[in-house]
XYZ file of C-alpha atoms in Angstrom:
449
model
C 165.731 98.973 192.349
C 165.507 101.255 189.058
C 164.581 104.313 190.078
C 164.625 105.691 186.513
C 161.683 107.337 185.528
C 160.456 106.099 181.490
C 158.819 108.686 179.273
C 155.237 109.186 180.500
C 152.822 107.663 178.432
C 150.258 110.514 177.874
C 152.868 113.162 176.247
C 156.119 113.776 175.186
C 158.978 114.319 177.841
C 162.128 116.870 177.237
C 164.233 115.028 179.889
C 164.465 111.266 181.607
C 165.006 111.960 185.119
C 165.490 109.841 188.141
C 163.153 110.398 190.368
C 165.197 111.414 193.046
C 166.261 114.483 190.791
C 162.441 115.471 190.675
C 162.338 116.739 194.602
C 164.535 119.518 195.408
C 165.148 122.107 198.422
C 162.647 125.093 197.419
C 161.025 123.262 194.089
C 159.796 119.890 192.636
C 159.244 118.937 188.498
C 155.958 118.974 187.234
C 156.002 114.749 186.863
C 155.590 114.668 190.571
C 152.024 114.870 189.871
C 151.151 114.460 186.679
C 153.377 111.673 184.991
C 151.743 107.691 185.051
C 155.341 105.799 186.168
C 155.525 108.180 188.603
C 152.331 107.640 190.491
C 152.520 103.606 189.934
C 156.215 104.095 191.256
C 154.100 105.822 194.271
C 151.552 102.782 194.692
C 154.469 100.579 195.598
C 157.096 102.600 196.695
C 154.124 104.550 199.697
C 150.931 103.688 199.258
C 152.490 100.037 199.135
C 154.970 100.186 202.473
C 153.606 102.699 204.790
C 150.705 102.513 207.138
C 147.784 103.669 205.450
C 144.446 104.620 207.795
C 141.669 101.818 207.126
C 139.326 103.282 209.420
C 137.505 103.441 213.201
C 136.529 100.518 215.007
C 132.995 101.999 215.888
C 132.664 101.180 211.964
C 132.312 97.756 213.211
C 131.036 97.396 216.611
C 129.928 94.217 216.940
C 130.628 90.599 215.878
C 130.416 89.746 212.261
C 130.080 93.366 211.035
C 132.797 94.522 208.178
C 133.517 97.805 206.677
C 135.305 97.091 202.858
C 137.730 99.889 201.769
C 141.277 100.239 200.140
C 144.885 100.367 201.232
C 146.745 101.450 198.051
C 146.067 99.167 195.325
C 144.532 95.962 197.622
C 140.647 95.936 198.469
C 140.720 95.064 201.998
C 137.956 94.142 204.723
C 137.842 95.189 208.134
C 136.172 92.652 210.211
C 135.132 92.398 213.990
C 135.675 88.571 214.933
C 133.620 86.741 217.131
C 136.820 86.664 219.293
C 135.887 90.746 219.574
C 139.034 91.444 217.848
C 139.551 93.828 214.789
C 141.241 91.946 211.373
C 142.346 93.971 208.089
C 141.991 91.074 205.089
C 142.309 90.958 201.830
C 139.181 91.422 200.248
C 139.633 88.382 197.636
C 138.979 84.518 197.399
C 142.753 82.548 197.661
C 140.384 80.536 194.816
C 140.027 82.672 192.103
C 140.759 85.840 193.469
C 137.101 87.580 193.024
C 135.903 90.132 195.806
C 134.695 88.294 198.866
C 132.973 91.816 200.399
C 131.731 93.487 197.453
C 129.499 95.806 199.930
C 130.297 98.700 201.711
C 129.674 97.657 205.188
C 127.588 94.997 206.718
C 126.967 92.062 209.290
C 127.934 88.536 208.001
C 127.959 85.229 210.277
C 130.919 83.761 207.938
C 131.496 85.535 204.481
C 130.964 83.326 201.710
C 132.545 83.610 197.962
C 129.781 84.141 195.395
C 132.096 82.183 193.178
C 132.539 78.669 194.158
C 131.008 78.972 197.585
C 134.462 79.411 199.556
C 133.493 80.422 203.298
C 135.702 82.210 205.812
C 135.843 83.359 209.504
C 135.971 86.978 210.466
C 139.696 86.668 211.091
C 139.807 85.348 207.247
C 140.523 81.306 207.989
C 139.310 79.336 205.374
C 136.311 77.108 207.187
C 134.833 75.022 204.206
C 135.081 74.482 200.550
C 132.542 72.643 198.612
C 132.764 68.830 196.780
C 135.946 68.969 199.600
C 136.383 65.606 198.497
C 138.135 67.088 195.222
C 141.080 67.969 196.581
C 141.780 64.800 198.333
C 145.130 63.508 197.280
C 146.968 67.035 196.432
C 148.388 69.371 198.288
C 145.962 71.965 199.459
C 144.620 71.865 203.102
C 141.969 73.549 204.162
C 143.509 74.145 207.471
C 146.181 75.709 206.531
C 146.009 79.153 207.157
C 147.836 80.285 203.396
C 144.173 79.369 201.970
C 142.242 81.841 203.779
C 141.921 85.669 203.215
C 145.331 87.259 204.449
C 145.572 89.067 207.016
C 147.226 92.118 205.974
C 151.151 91.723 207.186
C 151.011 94.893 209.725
C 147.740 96.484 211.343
C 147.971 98.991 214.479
C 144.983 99.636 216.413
C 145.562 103.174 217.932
C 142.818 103.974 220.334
C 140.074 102.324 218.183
C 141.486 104.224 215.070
C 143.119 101.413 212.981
C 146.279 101.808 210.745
C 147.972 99.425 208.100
C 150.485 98.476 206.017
C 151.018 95.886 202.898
C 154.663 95.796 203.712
C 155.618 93.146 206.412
C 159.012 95.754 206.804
C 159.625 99.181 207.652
C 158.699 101.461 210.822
C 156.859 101.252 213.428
C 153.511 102.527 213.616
C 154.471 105.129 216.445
C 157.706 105.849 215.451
C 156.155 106.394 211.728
C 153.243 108.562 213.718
C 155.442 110.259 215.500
C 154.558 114.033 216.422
C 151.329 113.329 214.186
C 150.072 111.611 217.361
C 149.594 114.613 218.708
C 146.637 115.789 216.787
C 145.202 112.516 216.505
C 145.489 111.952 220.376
C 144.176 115.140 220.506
C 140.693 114.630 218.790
C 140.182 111.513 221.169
C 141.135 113.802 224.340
C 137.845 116.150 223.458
C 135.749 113.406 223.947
C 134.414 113.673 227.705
C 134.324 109.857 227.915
C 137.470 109.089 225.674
C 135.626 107.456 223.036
C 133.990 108.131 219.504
C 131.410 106.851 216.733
C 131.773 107.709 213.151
C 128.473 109.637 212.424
C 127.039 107.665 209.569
C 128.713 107.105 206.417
C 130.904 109.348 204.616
C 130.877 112.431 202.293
C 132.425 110.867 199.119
C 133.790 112.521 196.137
C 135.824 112.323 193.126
C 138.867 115.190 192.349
C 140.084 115.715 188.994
C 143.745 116.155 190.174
C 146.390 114.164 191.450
C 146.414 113.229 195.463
C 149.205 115.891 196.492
C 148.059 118.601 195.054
C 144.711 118.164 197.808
C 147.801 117.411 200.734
C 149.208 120.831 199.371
C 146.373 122.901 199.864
C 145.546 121.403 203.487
C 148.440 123.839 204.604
C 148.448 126.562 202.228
C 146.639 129.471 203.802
C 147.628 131.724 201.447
C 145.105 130.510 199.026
C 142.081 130.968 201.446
C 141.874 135.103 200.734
C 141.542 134.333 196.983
C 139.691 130.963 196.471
C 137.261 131.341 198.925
C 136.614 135.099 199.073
C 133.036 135.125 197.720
C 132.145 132.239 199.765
C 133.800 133.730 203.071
C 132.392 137.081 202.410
C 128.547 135.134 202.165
C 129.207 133.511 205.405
C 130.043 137.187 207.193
C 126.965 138.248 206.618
C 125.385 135.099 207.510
C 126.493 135.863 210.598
C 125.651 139.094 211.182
C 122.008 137.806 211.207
C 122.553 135.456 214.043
C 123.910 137.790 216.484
C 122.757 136.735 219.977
C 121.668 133.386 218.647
C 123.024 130.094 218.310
C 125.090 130.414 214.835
C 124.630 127.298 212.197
C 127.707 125.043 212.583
C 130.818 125.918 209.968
C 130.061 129.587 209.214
C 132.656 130.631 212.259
C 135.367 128.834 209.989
C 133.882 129.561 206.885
C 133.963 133.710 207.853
C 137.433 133.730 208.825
C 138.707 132.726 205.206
C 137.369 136.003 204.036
C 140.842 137.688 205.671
C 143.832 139.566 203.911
C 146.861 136.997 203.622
C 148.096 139.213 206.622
C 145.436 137.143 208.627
C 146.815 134.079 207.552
C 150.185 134.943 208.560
C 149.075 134.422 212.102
C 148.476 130.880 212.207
C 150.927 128.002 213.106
C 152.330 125.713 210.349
C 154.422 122.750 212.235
C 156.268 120.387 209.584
C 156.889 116.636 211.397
C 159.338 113.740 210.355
C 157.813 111.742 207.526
C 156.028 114.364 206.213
C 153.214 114.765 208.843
C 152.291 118.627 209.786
C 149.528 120.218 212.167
C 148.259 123.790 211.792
C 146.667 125.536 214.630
C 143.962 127.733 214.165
C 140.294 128.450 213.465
C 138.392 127.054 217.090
C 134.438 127.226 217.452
C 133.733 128.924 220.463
C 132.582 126.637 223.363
C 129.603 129.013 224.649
C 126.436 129.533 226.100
C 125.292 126.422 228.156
C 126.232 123.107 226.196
C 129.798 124.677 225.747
C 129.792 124.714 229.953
C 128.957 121.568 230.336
C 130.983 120.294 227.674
C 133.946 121.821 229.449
C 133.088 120.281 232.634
C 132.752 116.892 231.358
C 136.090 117.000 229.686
C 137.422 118.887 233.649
C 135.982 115.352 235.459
C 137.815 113.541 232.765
C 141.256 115.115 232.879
C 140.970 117.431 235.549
C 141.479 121.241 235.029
C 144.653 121.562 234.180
C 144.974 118.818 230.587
C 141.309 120.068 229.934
C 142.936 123.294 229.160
C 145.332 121.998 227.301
C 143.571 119.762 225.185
C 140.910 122.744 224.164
C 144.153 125.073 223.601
C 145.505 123.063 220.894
C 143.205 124.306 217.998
C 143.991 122.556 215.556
C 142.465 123.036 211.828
C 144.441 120.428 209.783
C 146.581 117.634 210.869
C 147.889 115.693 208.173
C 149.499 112.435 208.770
C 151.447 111.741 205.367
C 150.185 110.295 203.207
C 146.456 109.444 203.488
C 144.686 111.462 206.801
C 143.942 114.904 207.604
C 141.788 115.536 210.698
C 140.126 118.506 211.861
C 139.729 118.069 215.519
C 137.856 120.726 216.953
C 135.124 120.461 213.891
C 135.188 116.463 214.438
C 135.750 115.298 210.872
C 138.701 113.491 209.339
C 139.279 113.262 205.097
C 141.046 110.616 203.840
C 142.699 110.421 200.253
C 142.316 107.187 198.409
C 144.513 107.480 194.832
C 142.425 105.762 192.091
C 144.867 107.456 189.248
C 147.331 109.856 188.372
C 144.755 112.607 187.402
C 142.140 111.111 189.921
C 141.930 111.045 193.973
C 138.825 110.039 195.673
C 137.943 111.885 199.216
C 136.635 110.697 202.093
C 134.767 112.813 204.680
C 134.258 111.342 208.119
C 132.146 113.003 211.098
C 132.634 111.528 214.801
C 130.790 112.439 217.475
C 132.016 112.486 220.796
C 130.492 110.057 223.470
C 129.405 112.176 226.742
C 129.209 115.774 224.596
C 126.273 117.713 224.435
C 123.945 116.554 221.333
C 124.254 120.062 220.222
C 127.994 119.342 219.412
C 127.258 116.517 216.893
C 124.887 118.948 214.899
C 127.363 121.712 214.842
C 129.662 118.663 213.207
C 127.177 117.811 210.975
C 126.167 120.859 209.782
C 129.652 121.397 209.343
C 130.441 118.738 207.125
C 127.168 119.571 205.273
C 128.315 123.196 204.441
C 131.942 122.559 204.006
C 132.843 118.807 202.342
C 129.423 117.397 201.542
C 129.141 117.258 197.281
C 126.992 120.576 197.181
C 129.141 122.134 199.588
C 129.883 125.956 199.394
C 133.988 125.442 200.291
C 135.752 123.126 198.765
C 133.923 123.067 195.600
C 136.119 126.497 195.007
C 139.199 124.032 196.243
C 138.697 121.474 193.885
C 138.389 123.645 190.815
C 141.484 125.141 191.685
C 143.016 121.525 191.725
C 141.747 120.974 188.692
C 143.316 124.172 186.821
C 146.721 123.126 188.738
C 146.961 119.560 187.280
C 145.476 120.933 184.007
C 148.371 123.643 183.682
C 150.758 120.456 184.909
C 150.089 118.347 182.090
C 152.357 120.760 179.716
C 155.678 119.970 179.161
C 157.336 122.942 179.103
C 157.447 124.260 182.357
C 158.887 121.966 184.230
C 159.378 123.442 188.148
C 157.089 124.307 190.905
C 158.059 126.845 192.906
C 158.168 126.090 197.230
C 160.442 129.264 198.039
C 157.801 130.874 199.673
C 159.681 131.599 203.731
C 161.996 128.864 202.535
C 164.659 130.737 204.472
C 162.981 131.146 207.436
C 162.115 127.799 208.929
C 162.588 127.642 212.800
C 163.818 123.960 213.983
C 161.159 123.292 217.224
C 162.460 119.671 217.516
C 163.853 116.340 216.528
C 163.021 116.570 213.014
C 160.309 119.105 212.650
C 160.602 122.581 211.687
C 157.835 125.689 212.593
C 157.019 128.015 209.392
C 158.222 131.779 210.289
C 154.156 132.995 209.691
C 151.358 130.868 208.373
C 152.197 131.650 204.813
C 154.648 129.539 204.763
C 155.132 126.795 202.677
C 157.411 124.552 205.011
C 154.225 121.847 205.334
C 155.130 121.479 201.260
C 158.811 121.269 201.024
C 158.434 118.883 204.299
C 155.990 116.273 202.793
C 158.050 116.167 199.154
C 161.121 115.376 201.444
C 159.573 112.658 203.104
C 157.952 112.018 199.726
C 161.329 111.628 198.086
C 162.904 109.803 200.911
C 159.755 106.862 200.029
C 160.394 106.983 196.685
C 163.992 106.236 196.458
C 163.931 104.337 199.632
C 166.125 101.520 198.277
C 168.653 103.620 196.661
C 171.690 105.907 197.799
C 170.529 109.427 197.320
C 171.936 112.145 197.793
C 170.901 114.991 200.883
C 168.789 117.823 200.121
């Protein structure tokens, strides 16, 4: 495979570089993120072989209903069958090739082509085509399962959260997972009866930046004292007001960014294999009554012992490389979906838990509301700061982007995955452009960094 990068089509370039030159130990080059080949390189190369998150199977809980999304470039169509099993397809007619599922989400007895009338099963097998009589004599067969909507190559149903990949080849889902199964095991632990329901649909918005520089930020803390200091302060003395009361959902989290990058510091940054991390930090409280009974539930579920574990691990942000980062204790998950170079679209999901008190699902809604809904009072300070980033990226001239920050302080934890010295670290960062690398030049010899 040519790996060698061409001149990027919005501006002039000083240097051609392979694009394993553009990742190195403590920096990366600006074309990472803001260079066209690049991110069509990253379409195939990622977005095009590893498993990408589709989304929950309480999105379609019963026969005949579909949830439409993408995995990189290829609409796809989640499906429960009448069989009760889950099916990723290609959302397109073997016909012509239009859009079977043009809708969001729905409940269809067979799903029909608006085209030329081609209908399919839920697990995508072609069951009639009109004026069949036309094709008598040649060589297509309606039975043959090459004429229906593909099912994707590789899908991986992990505790109703479903996973998959356009590439027939490459890892497994757990051994791609890996440690990042730890956060995502751990948001299905806090549910007292083991099982969730996504909470609607989704908070949905449009970034003017390229996808990584989002991933970035879900590990940087340093930023939080600066970006979000108005905001934080706001929420403080929100707070202050609801002393002895039952405090609007959010504003715990939302206080605590409002710190000196000395607060920061204290939180855990763990970088995984493949360029998953977790960060541990920022837990609601579990008080007054509905936090006592929630904690009993989840005692009759795992008994005492794994009920204090599971509520110990606090994690904020787990990011499983290179769509999903969940936040666990606040119930939501965001998930990236490149549309181009200079564009990402976000995904918010809420879950509720099954068997917690009610009281938890409006904490996770009100939650989402202040925090990643579009008039949100958080990341709306996040995303301008994306945009300024790939704004000041689009110059030529400086080319490097610095990721020294503790670079000489990383503590190996296990196999493969390293522990920031303090939570300003920026080991999360020059973990995922590793991994990143390692994707992009997957089919060449490269050299170790």
């Amino acid at each position: 495979m040519d790996t060698k990068v061409s001149t990027p089509r919005s501006y002039d370039s000083q240097y051609d570089l392979d694009v394993g030159d553009l990742v190195e130990k403590e920096r990366i080059h600006r074309r990472v993120f803001a260079d066209q080949d690049v991110f069509e390189q990253e379409m195939d190369q990622i977005f095009g072989k590893s498993w990408i998150y589709v989304g929950h199977e309480s999105q379609v809980p019963n026969p005949g209903d579909y949830f439409s999304t993408q995995v990189g470039r290829q609409p796809v169509v989640m499906t429960r069958h009448k069989n009760g099993e889950i099916y990723v397809l290609e959302n397109r007619c073997p016909h012509k090739g239009a859009l079977v599922c043009p809708d969001r989400n729905g409940t269809a007895k067979h799903f029909m082509c608006m085209y030329h009338g081609w209908r399919f099963d839920g697990d995508g097998s072609l069951i009639s085509v009109p004026v069949q009589s036309g094709y008598d004599g040649t060589e297509f067969n309606v039975k043959d399962p090459k004429n229906g909507m593909r099912q994707l190559p590789r899908v991986h149903n992990h505790h109703g959260f479903v996973f998959a990949s356009l590439s027939p080849e490459g890892l497994d889902f757990k051994t791609w997972a890996g440690e990042g199964l730890r956060g995502l095991d751990n948001l299905i632990d806090r549910s007292p009866s083991g099982e969730l329901e996504v909470i609607g649909n989704c908070y949905r918005t449009v970034q003017n930046s390229n996808w990584k520089i989002f991933l970035d930020n879900m590990s940087d803390g340093m930023h939080t004292s600066f970006v979000h200091h108005q905001m934080a302060r706001a929420a403080q003395r929100t707070l202050e007001k609801f002393k002895g009361r039952a405090r609007p959902g959010g504003l715990d989290v939302a206080a605590m960014l409002a710190g000196e990058p000395d607060q920061m510091a204290k939180i855990d940054l763990v970088a995984h294999p493949h360029g998953h991390f977790d960060m541990a930090a920022f837990a609601p409280e579990l008080t007054g009554e509905d936090g006592e009974h929630y904690k009993a539930a989840l005692i009759a579920r795992h008994g005492a012992d794994k009920a204090a574990a599971v509520l110990k691990q606090n994690f904020h942000n787990v990011m499983m490389f290179p769509t999903l980062v969940m936040q666990q204790s606040l119930q939501q998950m965001r998930v990236l979906r490149p549309i181009s170079v200079d564009k990402t679209a976000l995904e918010i999901w809420v879950f509720r838990f099954k068997g917690a008190p009610d009281s938890f699902t409006r904490r996770a809604i009100t939650g989402g509301n202040l925090a990643n809904s579009p008039s949100n009072v958080v990341a709306a300070d996040d995303f301008e700061a994306y945009f300024r980033v790939h704004q000041g990226l689009k110059g030529p001239q400086s080319e490097w982007i610095s990721l020294h920050r503790e670079a000489n302080r990383d503590v190996q934890v296990g196999e493969g995955s390293f522990k920031g010295a303090t939570g300003n670290s920026e080991v999360c960062m020059r973990n995922m452009y590793k991994a990143w690398r390692e994707y992009m030049t997957a089919e060449t010899t490269r050299r170790e960094i």
